[in-house]
Amino acid sequence: MAVEIDYYELLEISRDASGAEVKKSYRKLAMKFHPDQNQGDKQAEEKFKLVNEAYQVLSDTQKRTTYDRYGLAGLQNQGFQRSSNMDMGDLGSIFESVFGSGFGGFGSSRGGGSQQKYPLDIESETSLEFNEAIFGCEKEIVYSYKKLCDDCGGTGDRDKNPTTCSVCDGKGEQYYRQGFMTFAQTCESCGGEGKQIRNRCESCKGEGYISEQTKTTVSIPAGIDHGNRIRVGKKGNIGKNGQRGDLYVLIGVEDDEHFLRDGDNIYMEIPIFFTQAALGGSIKIPTLKEQREIKIPTGVKDKEQFVLKGEGVANVHNGRKGDLIAQVKILYPKKLNDEQKELLKKLGDSFGYESTPNESKFDGVLDKVKGWFK
Ligand SMILES: [Zn+2]
Ligand SMILES: [Zn+2]
């Protein structure tokens, strides 16, 4: 049976207390009932747990709203765990998230060299050609990962027999008190290992780990884009107890000389000679997969776009296809020989008035402008 509990009362705050007030009050009470401060006091420990529980609820907007509306039962319906079901280690991490790490005192065994010497996940980069990214491919990734040195069993000591660190007494951490709080920090002498090397291992220069080059083949899904990351499980660094991190492959995509990609859409330019632009007709253009014929209307304009629906890139998440957008670029000759000039002049004459349609428009503008200065 759920006992009704008033988290606001516990934290000694009003119902409309702000997030900052919640945190401030929590800090004050958590310190007051902190186990370090109340050795062996069961009541204080119980109170400490409740204060943490209250903070967990009231510092989380969603949990707080649920609690305000439906009480503790509402929270529990959503899977909320009371602090009586938590161990002190979990509470320690809540405490640390507010106060910052370095606060010991929960009897957790963080020292003694349980930390990893390096992060387990690693990132590598690879460059894909334009079409490899669009259609997907298998790519071999060459990269280096770290693992414990076999020759010294990861100890850094040639004889696999380092001594206990005399500075921290093998705990890997040094403690100091400030007021009633105990602070812990990684032992500088042994770097948290709790051990001191007697004879340095030559293979790893006493580091205890080595880097090894390896390669792995990664399936690149179709539609991947520049800047995407692919996670390859269990291909990262190998840690102390044999656990292996993941490899993240950062994707770079090279440009193409014909196609320009923008998300799932592809842009391309269709150069059309001015005579053909005037005549219109059908022309063949390359799409990502094949040649397609498109109809150019008579008198097509420069930069006019033709959209080929679904001829773009398949979205890497849902497979939906983007469009191919082909944009006209009208080409004019840079030089004309006498014969060409003659032909064009004749052509112009044959249009008569139509060949200089802009002149009449400008006449009107000129008259208007003249009028401004009268
Ligand atoms: Zn030490
Ligand atoms: Zn070694």
CSV table of C-alpha atoms and ligand atoms in Angstrom, one decimal:
chain,number,residue,atom,x,y,z
A,1,MET,CA,0.0,0.0,0.0
A,2,ALA,CA,1.4,3.3,-1.0
A,3,VAL,CA,1.8,5.6,2.0
A,4,GLU,CA,1.1,9.2,0.9
A,5,ILE,CA,4.1,11.4,1.2
A,6,ASP,CA,4.6,15.1,0.8
A,7,TYR,CA,7.8,15.8,-1.1
A,8,TYR,CA,7.3,19.5,-0.8
A,9,GLU,CA,7.1,19.2,3.0
A,10,LEU,CA,10.2,17.0,3.0
A,11,LEU,CA,12.2,19.5,1.1
A,12,GLU,CA,10.7,22.3,3.2
A,13,ILE,CA,9.6,24.3,0.2
A,14,SER,CA,6.3,25.7,-1.1
A,15,ARG,CA,4.3,24.1,-3.9
A,16,ASP,CA,5.3,26.7,-6.3
A,17,ALA,CA,9.0,26.6,-5.5
A,18,SER,CA,11.2,27.1,-8.5
A,19,GLY,CA,13.8,24.6,-9.8
A,20,ALA,CA,16.5,26.7,-8.2
A,21,GLU,CA,14.8,26.6,-4.9
A,22,VAL,CA,14.3,22.9,-5.1
A,23,LYS,CA,18.0,22.4,-5.7
A,24,LYS,CA,19.0,24.8,-3.0
A,25,SER,CA,16.9,23.2,-0.4
A,26,TYR,CA,18.0,19.7,-1.5
A,27,ARG,CA,21.7,20.7,-1.1
A,28,LYS,CA,21.1,22.0,2.4
A,29,LEU,CA,19.1,18.9,3.6
A,30,ALA,CA,21.3,16.4,1.8
A,31,MET,CA,24.4,17.7,3.6
A,32,LYS,CA,22.6,17.8,6.9
A,33,PHE,CA,21.5,14.1,6.6
A,34,HIS,CA,24.6,12.9,4.7
A,35,PRO,CA,25.8,9.5,6.1
A,36,ASP,CA,29.3,10.9,6.5
A,37,GLN,CA,27.9,13.4,8.9
A,38,ASN,CA,25.7,10.9,10.8
A,39,GLN,CA,27.8,7.8,11.2
A,40,GLY,CA,25.5,4.8,12.0
A,41,ASP,CA,22.4,7.0,12.5
A,42,LYS,CA,19.7,5.0,10.9
A,43,GLN,CA,17.1,7.8,11.2
A,44,ALA,CA,19.4,10.2,9.4
A,45,GLU,CA,20.0,7.6,6.7
A,46,GLU,CA,16.3,7.2,6.2
A,47,LYS,CA,15.8,10.9,6.0
A,48,PHE,CA,18.7,11.2,3.6
A,49,LYS,CA,17.0,8.6,1.3
A,50,LEU,CA,13.7,10.5,1.4
A,51,VAL,CA,15.3,13.8,0.7
A,52,ASN,CA,16.9,12.3,-2.3
A,53,GLU,CA,13.6,10.8,-3.4
A,54,ALA,CA,11.9,14.1,-3.1
A,55,TYR,CA,14.6,15.8,-5.1
A,56,GLN,CA,14.4,13.2,-7.9
A,57,VAL,CA,10.7,13.9,-8.3
A,58,LEU,CA,10.6,17.7,-7.9
A,59,SER,CA,13.7,18.4,-10.0
A,60,ASP,CA,12.2,16.6,-12.9
A,61,THR,CA,9.4,18.6,-14.6
A,62,GLN,CA,7.6,15.6,-15.9
A,63,LYS,CA,7.7,13.7,-12.6
A,64,ARG,CA,6.8,16.8,-10.7
A,65,THR,CA,3.7,17.4,-12.9
A,66,THR,CA,2.6,13.8,-12.5
A,67,TYR,CA,3.1,14.0,-8.7
A,68,ASP,CA,1.2,17.2,-8.5
A,69,ARG,CA,-1.8,15.7,-10.3
A,70,TYR,CA,-1.9,12.1,-9.3
A,71,GLY,CA,0.4,11.9,-6.2
A,72,LEU,CA,2.8,9.1,-5.5
A,73,ALA,CA,0.5,6.4,-6.9
A,74,GLY,CA,0.6,8.2,-10.3
A,75,LEU,CA,4.4,8.2,-10.3
A,76,GLN,CA,4.5,4.5,-9.3
A,77,ASN,CA,2.2,3.7,-12.2
A,78,GLN,CA,4.8,5.2,-14.5
A,79,GLY,CA,7.5,2.9,-13.0
A,80,PHE,CA,8.9,5.3,-10.4
A,81,GLN,CA,11.0,3.5,-7.8
A,82,ARG,CA,10.9,4.6,-4.1
A,83,SER,CA,14.2,5.3,-2.5
A,84,SER,CA,13.7,2.4,-0.1
A,85,ASN,CA,14.3,0.2,-3.1
A,86,MET,CA,17.5,1.9,-4.0
A,87,ASP,CA,20.9,1.2,-2.6
A,88,MET,CA,23.2,3.9,-1.3
A,89,GLY,CA,25.3,3.7,-4.4
A,90,ASP,CA,22.4,4.9,-6.6
A,91,LEU,CA,21.8,7.7,-4.2
A,92,GLY,CA,25.4,8.6,-4.4
A,93,SER,CA,25.2,9.2,-8.1
A,94,ILE,CA,22.2,11.5,-7.6
A,95,PHE,CA,24.1,13.3,-5.0
A,96,GLU,CA,27.2,13.6,-7.2
A,97,SER,CA,25.2,14.9,-10.1
A,98,VAL,CA,24.2,17.9,-8.0
A,99,PHE,CA,27.3,18.4,-6.0
A,100,GLY,CA,29.9,17.3,-8.5
A,101,SER,CA,32.0,14.2,-8.3
A,102,GLY,CA,34.8,13.8,-5.8
A,103,PHE,CA,32.5,13.3,-2.8
A,104,GLY,CA,33.2,10.0,-1.3
A,105,GLY,CA,31.7,8.5,1.7
A,106,PHE,CA,29.2,5.9,0.4
A,107,GLY,CA,31.6,3.0,0.8
A,108,SER,CA,31.6,2.3,-2.9
A,109,SER,CA,34.7,0.7,-4.2
A,110,ARG,CA,35.8,3.2,-6.8
A,111,GLY,CA,39.4,3.0,-6.0
A,112,GLY,CA,41.8,0.1,-6.3
A,113,GLY,CA,42.2,0.6,-10.1
A,114,SER,CA,38.7,-0.1,-11.3
A,115,GLN,CA,38.8,2.9,-13.7
A,116,GLN,CA,39.7,2.4,-17.4
A,117,LYS,CA,42.9,3.9,-18.6
A,118,TYR,CA,41.2,5.1,-21.8
A,119,PRO,CA,37.7,5.5,-23.1
A,120,LEU,CA,36.3,2.3,-24.6
A,121,ASP,CA,34.5,3.9,-27.6
A,122,ILE,CA,36.6,5.3,-30.5
A,123,GLU,CA,35.9,7.3,-33.6
A,124,SER,CA,37.3,6.8,-37.0
A,125,GLU,CA,36.7,8.6,-40.3
A,126,THR,CA,36.1,7.4,-43.8
A,127,SER,CA,35.6,9.1,-47.1
A,128,LEU,CA,33.0,7.9,-49.6
A,129,GLU,CA,32.6,8.6,-53.2
A,130,PHE,CA,29.4,10.4,-54.2
A,131,ASN,CA,27.7,7.3,-55.6
A,132,GLU,CA,28.9,5.0,-52.7
A,133,ALA,CA,26.9,7.2,-50.3
A,134,ILE,CA,23.8,7.2,-52.5
A,135,PHE,CA,23.7,3.5,-53.2
A,136,GLY,CA,25.5,2.1,-50.1
A,137,CYS,CA,28.6,0.0,-50.1
A,138,GLU,CA,30.8,-2.2,-48.1
A,139,LYS,CA,33.8,-0.2,-46.8
A,140,GLU,CA,37.0,-1.4,-45.2
A,141,ILE,CA,38.0,0.8,-42.3
A,142,VAL,CA,41.6,0.7,-41.1
A,143,TYR,CA,42.0,2.0,-37.6
A,144,SER,CA,43.9,1.6,-34.3
A,145,TYR,CA,42.4,0.4,-31.1
A,146,LYS,CA,43.9,0.0,-27.6
A,147,LYS,CA,44.1,-3.2,-25.6
A,148,LEU,CA,45.9,-4.4,-22.5
A,149,CYS,CA,49.6,-5.3,-23.0
A,150,ASP,CA,49.9,-9.1,-23.0
A,151,ASP,CA,53.6,-9.1,-21.9
A,152,CYS,CA,52.9,-7.5,-18.6
A,153,GLY,CA,49.2,-8.4,-18.2
A,154,GLY,CA,48.2,-4.8,-18.3
A,155,THR,CA,50.2,-4.0,-15.2
A,156,GLY,CA,53.0,-2.0,-17.0
A,157,ASP,CA,55.4,-4.1,-14.9
A,158,ARG,CA,57.8,-6.5,-16.6
A,159,ASP,CA,57.4,-9.1,-14.0
A,160,LYS,CA,53.6,-8.6,-13.7
A,161,ASN,CA,54.3,-7.8,-10.1
A,162,PRO,CA,53.9,-4.2,-9.3
A,163,THR,CA,54.0,-3.2,-5.6
A,164,THR,CA,51.2,-1.5,-3.8
A,165,CYS,CA,51.2,2.2,-4.2
A,166,SER,CA,52.7,3.7,-1.0
A,167,VAL,CA,51.1,7.1,-1.5
A,168,CYS,CA,47.4,5.9,-1.5
A,169,ASP,CA,48.0,2.5,0.1
A,170,GLY,CA,46.6,0.8,-2.9
A,171,LYS,CA,43.2,2.5,-2.8
A,172,GLY,CA,43.9,4.5,-6.0
A,173,GLU,CA,42.4,7.6,-4.3
A,174,GLN,CA,43.6,10.1,-1.9
A,175,TYR,CA,41.1,11.5,0.6
A,176,TYR,CA,41.0,14.8,2.4
A,177,ARG,CA,38.5,16.4,4.6
A,178,GLN,CA,37.1,19.8,4.3
A,179,GLY,CA,34.7,20.7,7.1
A,180,PHE,CA,32.6,17.6,7.5
A,181,MET,CA,32.8,16.5,3.9
A,182,THR,CA,35.3,13.9,2.7
A,183,PHE,CA,36.7,14.6,-0.8
A,184,ALA,CA,38.4,11.9,-2.9
A,185,GLN,CA,40.7,12.4,-5.8
A,186,THR,CA,42.6,10.1,-8.0
A,187,CYS,CA,46.0,9.3,-6.6
A,188,GLU,CA,48.6,11.3,-8.6
A,189,SER,CA,51.4,8.9,-7.9
A,190,CYS,CA,49.8,5.8,-9.4
A,191,GLY,CA,47.1,7.4,-11.5
A,192,GLY,CA,44.4,5.6,-9.7
A,193,GLU,CA,45.8,2.1,-10.3
A,194,GLY,CA,46.8,1.5,-6.7
A,195,LYS,CA,50.0,-0.1,-7.9
A,196,GLN,CA,53.5,1.1,-8.5
A,197,ILE,CA,55.7,-0.4,-11.2
A,198,ARG,CA,59.0,-2.0,-10.2
A,199,ASN,CA,60.5,-2.8,-13.6
A,200,ARG,CA,59.0,-1.1,-16.5
A,201,CYS,CA,57.6,-3.3,-19.3
A,202,GLU,CA,59.4,-2.5,-22.5
A,203,SER,CA,56.5,-3.6,-24.8
A,204,CYS,CA,54.1,-0.9,-23.6
A,205,LYS,CA,56.7,1.5,-22.0
A,206,GLY,CA,55.0,0.9,-18.6
A,207,GLU,CA,51.6,2.1,-19.9
A,208,GLY,CA,50.0,-1.3,-19.5
A,209,TYR,CA,48.3,-1.1,-22.9
A,210,ILE,CA,49.3,-1.0,-26.5
A,211,SER,CA,47.7,0.3,-29.8
A,212,GLU,CA,47.0,-2.2,-32.5
A,213,GLN,CA,46.1,-1.5,-36.1
A,214,THR,CA,43.2,-3.5,-37.5
A,215,LYS,CA,40.6,-3.4,-40.2
A,216,THR,CA,36.9,-4.1,-40.3
A,217,THR,CA,34.4,-4.1,-43.1
A,218,VAL,CA,31.4,-1.9,-42.5
A,219,SER,CA,28.1,-2.0,-44.4
A,220,ILE,CA,27.3,1.5,-45.4
A,221,PRO,CA,23.5,1.9,-45.9
A,222,ALA,CA,22.2,3.7,-49.0
A,223,GLY,CA,21.4,7.3,-48.5
A,224,ILE,CA,24.1,8.0,-45.9
A,225,ASP,CA,25.2,11.6,-45.9
A,226,HIS,CA,28.2,13.7,-45.1
A,227,GLY,CA,28.6,14.1,-41.3
A,228,ASN,CA,26.6,11.0,-40.4
A,229,ARG,CA,28.1,8.5,-37.9
A,230,ILE,CA,27.8,4.7,-38.0
A,231,ARG,CA,28.1,2.7,-34.9
A,232,VAL,CA,29.9,-0.6,-35.2
A,233,GLY,CA,29.3,-2.6,-32.0
A,234,LYS,CA,32.2,-4.1,-30.1
A,235,LYS,CA,35.0,-2.9,-32.4
A,236,GLY,CA,36.4,-0.2,-30.1
A,237,ASN,CA,39.1,-0.3,-27.4
A,238,ILE,CA,39.4,-3.4,-25.2
A,239,GLY,CA,39.3,-2.6,-21.5
A,240,LYS,CA,40.4,-4.2,-18.3
A,241,ASN,CA,38.0,-7.0,-17.9
A,242,GLY,CA,37.8,-7.8,-21.6
A,243,GLN,CA,34.9,-5.5,-22.2
A,244,ARG,CA,35.0,-3.9,-25.6
A,245,GLY,CA,33.7,-0.5,-26.6
A,246,ASP,CA,32.2,0.5,-29.9
A,247,LEU,CA,33.7,2.0,-33.1
A,248,TYR,CA,32.0,5.1,-34.5
A,249,VAL,CA,32.7,5.8,-38.2
A,250,LEU,CA,32.3,9.4,-39.2
A,251,ILE,CA,31.3,9.6,-42.8
A,252,GLY,CA,32.6,12.1,-45.3
A,253,VAL,CA,31.2,12.3,-48.8
A,254,GLU,CA,33.2,13.6,-51.8
A,255,ASP,CA,31.6,16.0,-54.3
A,256,ASP,CA,30.5,14.9,-57.8
A,257,GLU,CA,31.2,17.0,-60.8
A,258,HIS,CA,27.7,16.7,-62.2
A,259,PHE,CA,25.4,16.2,-59.3
A,260,LEU,CA,24.9,18.3,-56.3
A,261,ARG,CA,23.2,16.8,-53.2
A,262,ASP,CA,21.1,18.6,-50.8
A,263,GLY,CA,19.6,16.1,-48.2
A,264,ASP,CA,17.6,13.6,-50.3
A,265,ASN,CA,17.3,15.9,-53.3
A,266,ILE,CA,19.8,16.0,-56.2
A,267,TYR,CA,20.5,19.0,-58.3
A,268,MET,CA,22.0,19.0,-61.8
A,269,GLU,CA,22.5,21.5,-64.5
A,270,ILE,CA,21.4,20.9,-68.1
A,271,PRO,CA,23.4,23.0,-70.6
A,272,ILE,CA,21.3,23.9,-73.6
A,273,PHE,CA,22.6,25.8,-76.6
A,274,PHE,CA,20.6,28.9,-77.3
A,275,THR,CA,19.3,27.7,-80.6
A,276,GLN,CA,18.0,24.5,-79.0
A,277,ALA,CA,16.5,26.6,-76.2
A,278,ALA,CA,14.6,28.6,-78.8
A,279,LEU,CA,13.5,25.5,-80.7
A,280,GLY,CA,12.7,23.3,-77.8
A,281,GLY,CA,12.5,19.5,-78.3
A,282,SER,CA,13.5,16.5,-76.2
A,283,ILE,CA,16.9,15.9,-74.8
A,284,LYS,CA,18.6,13.1,-72.9
A,285,ILE,CA,19.9,13.7,-69.4
A,286,PRO,CA,21.6,11.4,-67.0
A,287,THR,CA,19.8,10.6,-63.7
A,288,LEU,CA,21.5,8.8,-60.8
A,289,LYS,CA,20.7,5.4,-62.4
A,290,GLU,CA,20.0,5.8,-66.1
A,291,GLN,CA,19.4,8.2,-69.0
A,292,ARG,CA,16.0,9.9,-69.2
A,293,GLU,CA,14.5,11.9,-71.9
A,294,ILE,CA,12.9,15.2,-71.0
A,295,LYS,CA,10.8,17.5,-73.1
A,296,ILE,CA,12.1,21.1,-73.4
A,297,PRO,CA,9.4,23.5,-74.4
A,298,THR,CA,10.0,26.1,-77.1
A,299,GLY,CA,11.6,29.2,-75.6
A,300,VAL,CA,12.7,27.5,-72.3
A,301,LYS,CA,14.1,30.1,-69.9
A,302,ASP,CA,17.5,30.1,-68.3
A,303,LYS,CA,17.4,28.5,-64.8
A,304,GLU,CA,14.1,26.9,-65.5
A,305,GLN,CA,13.8,23.7,-63.4
A,306,PHE,CA,12.5,20.3,-64.3
A,307,VAL,CA,11.6,18.1,-61.3
A,308,LEU,CA,11.9,14.4,-61.7
A,309,LYS,CA,9.9,13.0,-58.7
A,310,GLY,CA,11.5,10.2,-56.8
A,311,GLU,CA,14.7,10.2,-58.8
A,312,GLY,CA,16.7,11.6,-55.9
A,313,VAL,CA,18.3,9.8,-52.9
A,314,ALA,CA,16.6,7.2,-50.8
A,315,ASN,CA,16.4,8.5,-47.3
A,316,VAL,CA,18.8,6.6,-45.0
A,317,HIS,CA,16.2,6.2,-42.3
A,318,ASN,CA,12.9,5.6,-44.1
A,319,GLY,CA,13.9,4.8,-47.7
A,320,ARG,CA,11.6,7.6,-49.0
A,321,LYS,CA,13.1,9.0,-52.2
A,322,GLY,CA,13.9,12.6,-52.9
A,323,ASP,CA,13.7,14.3,-56.2
A,324,LEU,CA,16.1,15.1,-59.0
A,325,ILE,CA,16.0,18.7,-60.0
A,326,ALA,CA,17.4,19.6,-63.4
A,327,GLN,CA,18.1,23.2,-64.0
A,328,VAL,CA,18.5,24.7,-67.5
A,329,LYS,CA,21.6,26.7,-68.3
A,330,ILE,CA,21.4,28.4,-71.7
A,331,LEU,CA,24.7,28.6,-73.5
A,332,TYR,CA,25.5,31.3,-76.0
A,333,PRO,CA,28.4,31.3,-78.5
A,334,LYS,CA,31.3,33.5,-77.4
A,335,LYS,CA,32.2,34.4,-81.0
A,336,LEU,CA,30.4,34.5,-84.3
A,337,ASN,CA,31.8,34.3,-87.7
A,338,ASP,CA,30.5,36.5,-90.5
A,339,GLU,CA,28.2,33.8,-91.9
A,340,GLN,CA,26.7,33.2,-88.5
A,341,LYS,CA,26.2,36.9,-87.9
A,342,GLU,CA,24.4,37.1,-91.2
A,343,LEU,CA,22.2,34.2,-90.4
A,344,LEU,CA,21.2,35.6,-87.0
A,345,LYS,CA,20.5,39.0,-88.5
A,346,LYS,CA,18.2,37.4,-91.1
A,347,LEU,CA,16.6,35.4,-88.3
A,348,GLY,CA,16.0,38.5,-86.3
A,349,ASP,CA,14.6,40.3,-89.3
A,350,SER,CA,12.2,37.5,-89.9
A,351,PHE,CA,10.7,38.1,-86.5
A,352,GLY,CA,10.3,41.8,-87.3
A,353,TYR,CA,8.9,43.7,-84.3
A,354,GLU,CA,9.1,40.7,-82.1
A,355,SER,CA,12.9,40.6,-82.2
A,356,THR,CA,13.1,43.8,-80.3
A,357,PRO,CA,10.2,43.5,-77.9
A,358,ASN,CA,12.0,45.3,-75.1
A,359,GLU,CA,12.5,48.6,-76.9
A,360,SER,CA,8.9,49.6,-76.8
A,361,LYS,CA,8.7,48.8,-73.1
A,362,PHE,CA,11.8,50.9,-72.4
A,363,ASP,CA,10.3,53.8,-74.4
A,364,GLY,CA,7.6,54.0,-71.8
A,365,VAL,CA,10.1,53.9,-68.9
A,366,LEU,CA,12.2,56.6,-70.5
A,367,ASP,CA,9.2,58.9,-70.9
A,368,LYS,CA,8.4,58.4,-67.3
A,369,VAL,CA,11.9,59.1,-66.1
A,370,LYS,CA,12.1,62.2,-68.2
A,371,GLY,CA,8.9,63.4,-66.5
A,372,TRP,CA,10.6,63.2,-63.1
A,373,PHE,CA,13.1,66.0,-64.0
A,374,LYS,CA,10.6,68.5,-65.5
B,1,ZN,ZN,48.5,5.6,-5.5
B,2,ZN,ZN,53.4,-4.1,-21.0
